[in-house]
Amino acid sequence: MNLPQTFTLNEEGYTLIQKLILFRIEEDLSYEHHTLRLIEEKQHNIAQKSGFVHSLNKAHKSHAATKAIERIRKKEEWKACWEAKYLLLLPEMLRNAPTEKLISQYNETTSGRIQLFLIMQEVIHTPIYNDMDHFKNVGEETYFEAHIDKISLMCGFGPWGKKIYKNTEKFFKDIKDEGGKMLKWGITGLVGIGSVAAVLALPVIAPAVGGMLGLSGAAATTAGLAVLGGGSIAAGGLGMAGGMTVLVGGSSLLGAVAGGAVGKMLSQIPQEAVALSIIKIINLIRYLKSDDNREQAETMDALIQAQNMFLEFKQQTEREMVMNGIYSNKKDMMQMSHILNRAFRQLIHT
């Protein structure tokens, strides 16, 4: 793959993604503790009163407190497991680096600023609670939009955190409305709680990418994970450390296909995964063209690269659908056409 350097992150970029995901987890836990304190205060006030109604209120508050304590317990255990799995494996120097310092380093250059936007986008598309190891049904993130607003402000992008989320959500709604019930894998719920982004965790993706390299079985999976930067960051924080690069902003999939390595890969990958890769590129293009990007002249090359990546992907995919029949039925082909055309309309109206 001949990808623009903008779409590759080193260990510092990967570390910053993990730290910002951790920030969301900690903000969520902080809110849970705040909720528990409010319940306990009300319990204390009710305890001073007597009567049938107050007895009912006591029982209600006691039940609410028990549920809050259980949510906190589950989320704190999940956080500890998550940190052990993703943060503790990082070099100590990076693990201990302040988040603000890492952000400021990216803000020092024009290319770094673009990468910071891509980092923020990956964080926004990452479900902070997912089924991991022996953890199931940990719960949902409360006030997701408030958390990504804080992250967007920390990174210096103002309202763009919410814009990314809203645009991605609208894109998925539009392609679902256009495609009706054609979707093979099914789009459910909102991006914010990870039900769309989590589709990238499906095990078919890595073997499919490895298969395009002429491999099969475990070798295909391993090679596929390497090409994808260790797996999809947007599927729960996976990535490559140890000096290897992490591919972001939809570059792994679009770059591979646009580079001509298609084969049967697209037919094996959930179309939601393709759609999420596409909308990440479109979100970047929208930002680079916006008045909020005060360095439009300096970022023109990056804008052209991002546009070319999508247009080459669209052209190559359409060619493969027509010439080589990469989809086995008309419904899948029509759905992919909906995805590509909706993204193209966003591109020309940006």
Coordinates of C-alpha atoms in Angstrom, one line a residue:
M1 CA 0.0 0.0 0.0
N2 CA 1.3 3.4 -0.9
L3 CA -0.5 5.4 1.8
P4 CA 0.0 9.1 2.6
Q5 CA 2.1 9.5 5.7
T6 CA -0.7 11.5 7.3
F7 CA -2.7 8.3 7.8
T8 CA 0.0 6.4 9.7
L9 CA 0.7 6.9 13.4
N10 CA 3.7 5.9 15.5
E11 CA 3.6 4.7 19.1
E12 CA 2.9 8.2 20.4
G13 CA -0.2 8.4 18.3
Y14 CA -1.4 5.0 19.4
T15 CA -0.7 5.9 23.0
L16 CA -2.7 9.1 22.7
I17 CA -5.7 7.2 21.3
Q18 CA -5.5 4.9 24.3
K19 CA -5.2 7.7 26.8
L20 CA -8.2 9.6 25.3
I21 CA -10.2 6.4 25.4
L22 CA -9.2 6.0 29.1
F23 CA -10.3 9.6 29.7
R24 CA -13.8 8.7 28.5
I25 CA -13.8 5.7 30.8
E26 CA -12.8 7.8 33.8
E27 CA -15.3 10.5 32.9
D28 CA -18.0 7.9 32.8
L29 CA -17.0 6.4 36.2
S30 CA -16.8 9.9 37.7
Y31 CA -20.5 10.4 36.6
E32 CA -21.5 7.1 38.1
H33 CA -19.8 8.0 41.5
H34 CA -21.6 11.4 41.4
T35 CA -24.9 9.6 40.8
L36 CA -24.3 7.3 43.8
R37 CA -23.5 10.3 46.0
L38 CA -26.7 12.0 45.1
I39 CA -28.7 8.8 45.9
E40 CA -26.9 8.4 49.2
E41 CA -27.7 12.0 50.2
K42 CA -31.4 11.4 49.4
Q43 CA -31.3 8.2 51.4
H44 CA -29.9 10.1 54.4
N45 CA -32.6 12.8 54.2
I46 CA -35.4 10.2 53.9
A47 CA -34.0 8.2 56.8
Q48 CA -34.9 11.2 59.1
K49 CA -38.5 10.8 58.2
S50 CA -41.2 8.3 59.0
G51 CA -44.5 7.1 57.4
F52 CA -45.7 4.7 54.7
V53 CA -44.7 7.0 51.8
H54 CA -41.2 7.6 53.2
S55 CA -40.8 3.8 53.7
L56 CA -41.5 3.3 50.0
N57 CA -39.0 6.0 49.1
K58 CA -36.4 4.4 51.3
A59 CA -36.9 1.0 49.5
H60 CA -36.7 2.7 46.1
K61 CA -33.5 4.6 47.0
S62 CA -31.9 1.5 48.5
H63 CA -32.6 -0.4 45.3
A64 CA -31.2 2.5 43.2
A65 CA -28.0 2.6 45.3
T66 CA -27.5 -1.1 45.0
K67 CA -27.8 -0.9 41.2
A68 CA -25.4 2.1 41.1
I69 CA -22.8 0.3 43.2
E70 CA -23.0 -2.8 41.0
R71 CA -22.6 -0.7 37.8
I72 CA -19.5 1.0 39.4
R73 CA -18.0 -2.4 40.4
K74 CA -18.4 -3.8 36.9
K75 CA -17.0 -0.7 35.2
E76 CA -14.0 -0.5 37.5
E77 CA -13.2 -4.1 37.0
W78 CA -13.5 -3.7 33.3
K79 CA -11.3 -0.6 33.4
A80 CA -8.5 -2.5 35.3
C81 CA -8.7 -5.3 32.7
W82 CA -8.6 -2.9 29.8
E83 CA -5.6 -1.0 31.2
A84 CA -3.7 -4.3 31.7
K85 CA -4.5 -5.4 28.1
Y86 CA -3.7 -2.1 26.3
L87 CA -1.9 0.5 28.4
L88 CA 0.5 -1.6 30.5
L89 CA 2.0 -3.1 27.3
L90 CA 3.2 0.3 26.2
P91 CA 6.7 1.6 27.0
E92 CA 6.8 3.2 30.4
M93 CA 7.9 6.6 29.1
L94 CA 4.8 6.8 26.8
R95 CA 2.5 5.2 29.4
N96 CA 3.5 8.0 31.9
A97 CA 3.5 10.8 29.4
P98 CA 0.8 13.5 30.2
T99 CA -2.1 13.5 27.7
E100 CA -1.8 17.3 27.3
K101 CA 1.9 17.0 26.3
L102 CA 1.1 14.4 23.6
I103 CA -1.7 16.6 22.2
S104 CA 0.6 19.7 22.2
Q105 CA 3.2 17.8 20.2
Y106 CA 0.7 17.1 17.5
N107 CA -0.5 20.7 17.4
E108 CA 3.1 21.9 16.7
T109 CA 2.9 21.1 13.0
T110 CA 0.3 21.2 10.2
S111 CA 0.7 17.4 9.4
G112 CA 0.5 16.7 13.2
R113 CA -2.7 18.7 13.4
I114 CA -4.3 16.5 10.7
Q115 CA -3.1 13.4 12.5
L116 CA -4.6 14.7 15.7
F117 CA -8.0 15.0 14.0
L118 CA -7.7 11.4 12.8
I119 CA -6.8 10.3 16.4
M120 CA -9.8 12.2 17.8
Q121 CA -12.0 10.5 15.2
E122 CA -10.8 7.0 16.2
V123 CA -11.4 7.8 19.8
I124 CA -15.0 9.0 19.0
H125 CA -15.7 5.8 17.1
T126 CA -14.4 3.5 19.8
P127 CA -17.0 1.9 22.1
I128 CA -15.4 2.1 25.6
Y129 CA -17.3 -0.9 26.9
N130 CA -17.4 -4.1 24.8
D131 CA -17.3 -7.8 25.5
M132 CA -13.7 -8.5 26.5
D133 CA -12.3 -11.6 28.0
H134 CA -14.7 -12.7 30.7
F135 CA -16.5 -9.4 30.8
K136 CA -20.0 -9.4 29.3
N137 CA -22.7 -6.7 29.3
V138 CA -20.6 -4.2 31.3
G139 CA -23.0 -1.4 30.6
E140 CA -23.2 1.7 28.5
E141 CA -21.4 5.0 28.6
T142 CA -23.5 7.8 30.1
Y143 CA -23.3 11.3 28.5
F144 CA -21.2 10.1 25.5
E145 CA -21.6 13.4 23.7
A146 CA -20.4 15.4 26.7
H147 CA -17.3 13.3 26.9
I148 CA -16.4 13.7 23.2
D149 CA -17.1 17.4 23.4
K150 CA -14.4 17.6 26.2
I151 CA -12.0 15.6 24.1
S152 CA -12.6 17.8 21.0
L153 CA -11.9 20.9 23.1
M154 CA -8.8 19.3 24.6
C155 CA -7.5 18.6 21.1
G156 CA -8.4 22.2 19.9
F157 CA -11.1 21.2 17.5
G158 CA -14.1 23.0 19.1
P159 CA -17.4 21.4 18.1
W160 CA -15.9 18.9 15.6
G161 CA -16.1 16.0 18.0
K162 CA -19.8 16.2 17.9
K163 CA -19.9 16.9 14.2
I164 CA -17.9 13.7 13.5
Y165 CA -20.4 11.7 15.5
K166 CA -23.5 13.3 14.0
N167 CA -22.2 13.0 10.5
T168 CA -21.3 9.4 10.9
E169 CA -24.6 8.6 12.5
K170 CA -26.5 10.4 9.7
F171 CA -24.4 8.6 7.0
F172 CA -25.4 5.2 8.4
K173 CA -29.0 6.2 8.7
D174 CA -29.0 7.4 5.1
I175 CA -27.5 4.3 3.7
K176 CA -29.9 2.2 5.8
D177 CA -32.9 4.2 4.6
E178 CA -31.7 3.9 0.9
G179 CA -30.8 0.3 1.1
G180 CA -33.9 -0.8 3.1
K181 CA -33.3 -4.3 4.5
M182 CA -30.5 -5.2 2.1
L183 CA -27.8 -5.0 4.7
K184 CA -26.4 -8.4 5.3
W185 CA -24.9 -7.7 8.7
G186 CA -27.5 -5.2 9.9
I187 CA -26.9 -1.7 11.3
T188 CA -28.3 -1.3 14.8
G189 CA -28.3 1.6 17.2
L190 CA -26.0 4.5 17.4
V191 CA -22.3 4.9 16.7
G192 CA -21.8 6.4 20.2
I193 CA -22.4 3.2 22.1
G194 CA -20.3 1.2 19.6
S195 CA -23.0 -1.0 17.9
V196 CA -21.9 0.2 14.5
A197 CA -18.2 0.6 15.1
A198 CA -18.1 -2.8 16.8
V199 CA -18.9 -4.5 13.6
L200 CA -15.2 -4.1 12.7
A201 CA -14.4 -6.6 15.5
L202 CA -15.9 -9.4 13.4
P203 CA -13.3 -12.0 12.8
V204 CA -13.8 -12.1 9.0
I205 CA -11.8 -8.9 8.4
A206 CA -8.2 -9.9 9.2
P207 CA -8.3 -13.2 7.3
A208 CA -9.9 -11.4 4.3
V209 CA -7.1 -8.8 4.2
G210 CA -4.5 -11.6 4.7
G211 CA -6.2 -13.5 1.9
M212 CA -5.5 -10.7 -0.6
L213 CA -1.8 -11.3 0.1
G214 CA -2.2 -14.9 -1.0
L215 CA -2.3 -16.4 2.5
S216 CA -4.8 -18.6 4.3
G217 CA -5.7 -19.8 7.8
A218 CA -3.7 -18.5 10.8
A219 CA -1.1 -16.9 8.5
A220 CA -3.8 -14.8 6.7
T221 CA -5.2 -13.6 10.1
T222 CA -1.8 -12.6 11.4
A223 CA -0.9 -10.8 8.1
G224 CA -4.3 -9.2 8.0
L225 CA -3.9 -7.8 11.5
A226 CA -0.5 -6.4 10.6
V227 CA -1.9 -4.7 7.6
L228 CA -4.7 -3.2 9.6
G229 CA -2.4 -2.0 12.3
G230 CA -3.1 -4.9 14.7
G231 CA -6.8 -4.8 14.2
S232 CA -9.3 -2.0 14.0
I233 CA -8.7 0.7 16.6
A234 CA -12.4 1.5 16.3
A235 CA -13.4 -1.9 17.5
G236 CA -12.1 -1.5 21.0
G237 CA -8.6 -0.1 21.1
L238 CA -6.6 -2.7 19.2
G239 CA -3.4 -1.6 17.5
M240 CA 0.3 -2.3 17.1
A241 CA 2.8 -1.0 19.5
G242 CA 6.6 -1.8 19.6
G243 CA 7.5 0.7 16.9
M244 CA 5.1 -0.4 14.3
T245 CA 2.7 2.0 12.6
V246 CA -1.1 2.2 13.2
L247 CA -3.2 3.0 10.2
V248 CA -6.1 5.4 10.9
G249 CA -8.9 7.4 9.2
G250 CA -10.1 4.5 7.0
S251 CA -6.8 4.2 5.3
S252 CA -6.2 0.5 5.9
L253 CA -9.1 -0.7 4.0
L254 CA -9.5 2.1 1.4
G255 CA -5.8 2.2 0.8
A256 CA -5.6 -1.6 0.2
V257 CA -8.5 -1.6 -2.2
A258 CA -7.5 1.6 -4.0
G259 CA -4.1 0.1 -4.5
G260 CA -5.6 -2.6 -6.6
A261 CA -5.6 -5.4 -4.0
V262 CA -9.3 -6.3 -4.1
G263 CA -9.9 -9.9 -5.2
K264 CA -12.6 -11.4 -3.0
M265 CA -11.7 -9.2 0.0
L266 CA -14.7 -6.8 -0.2
S267 CA -17.2 -9.7 -0.5
Q268 CA -15.9 -11.1 2.8
I269 CA -15.9 -7.9 4.8
P270 CA -19.2 -6.5 6.4
Q271 CA -20.4 -3.6 4.4
E272 CA -20.8 -1.6 7.6
A273 CA -17.0 -1.9 8.0
V274 CA -16.5 -0.5 4.5
A275 CA -19.0 2.3 5.2
L276 CA -17.2 3.3 8.4
S277 CA -13.9 3.4 6.7
I278 CA -15.4 5.6 4.0
I279 CA -17.1 8.0 6.3
K280 CA -13.8 8.5 8.2
I281 CA -12.2 9.8 5.0
I282 CA -15.3 12.0 4.3
N283 CA -15.2 13.5 7.8
L284 CA -11.5 14.4 7.3
I285 CA -12.3 16.0 4.0
R286 CA -15.2 18.0 5.5
Y287 CA -12.9 19.4 8.2
L288 CA -10.0 20.2 5.8
K289 CA -12.5 22.2 3.6
S290 CA -14.2 24.0 6.5
D291 CA -13.5 27.5 7.8
D292 CA -12.3 25.9 11.1
N293 CA -9.2 24.7 9.3
R294 CA -7.2 27.9 9.3
E295 CA -4.3 26.2 7.4
Q296 CA -6.2 25.4 4.2
A297 CA -3.3 26.3 1.9
E298 CA -0.8 24.2 3.9
T299 CA -3.2 21.2 4.1
M300 CA -4.2 21.2 0.4
D301 CA -1.9 18.2 -0.4
A302 CA -3.6 16.2 2.4
L303 CA -7.0 17.1 1.1
I304 CA -6.1 16.0 -2.4
Q305 CA -4.7 12.7 -1.1
A306 CA -7.8 12.0 1.0
Q307 CA -10.1 12.8 -2.0
N308 CA -8.0 10.6 -4.3
M309 CA -8.1 7.8 -1.8
F310 CA -11.9 7.7 -1.8
L311 CA -12.3 8.3 -5.6
E312 CA -9.8 5.5 -6.4
F313 CA -11.5 3.2 -4.0
K314 CA -14.9 4.0 -5.5
Q315 CA -13.7 3.5 -9.0
Q316 CA -11.9 0.3 -8.2
T317 CA -14.8 -1.2 -6.3
E318 CA -17.4 -0.3 -9.0
R319 CA -15.1 -1.9 -11.6
E320 CA -14.8 -5.1 -9.5
M321 CA -18.5 -5.3 -9.1
V322 CA -19.2 -5.0 -12.8
M323 CA -16.3 -6.8 -14.3
N324 CA -15.5 -9.5 -11.7
G325 CA -18.8 -9.9 -9.8
I326 CA -17.3 -9.6 -6.4
Y327 CA -20.7 -9.8 -4.8
S328 CA -22.8 -13.0 -5.2
N329 CA -26.2 -11.3 -5.3
K330 CA -27.8 -8.1 -6.6
K331 CA -28.8 -7.0 -3.1
D332 CA -25.2 -6.8 -1.9
M333 CA -24.1 -5.0 -5.0
M334 CA -26.9 -2.5 -4.7
Q335 CA -26.1 -1.8 -1.1
M336 CA -22.5 -1.1 -1.9
S337 CA -23.6 1.2 -4.6
H338 CA -25.8 3.1 -2.1
I339 CA -22.8 3.4 0.3
L340 CA -20.5 4.7 -2.5
N341 CA -23.0 7.1 -4.0
R342 CA -24.1 8.6 -0.6
A343 CA -20.4 9.2 0.2
F344 CA -19.8 10.8 -3.2
R345 CA -22.8 13.1 -2.7
Q346 CA -21.3 14.2 0.6
L347 CA -18.0 14.8 -1.1
I348 CA -19.3 17.1 -3.8
H349 CA -21.6 19.0 -1.4
T350 CA -18.8 19.6 1.1

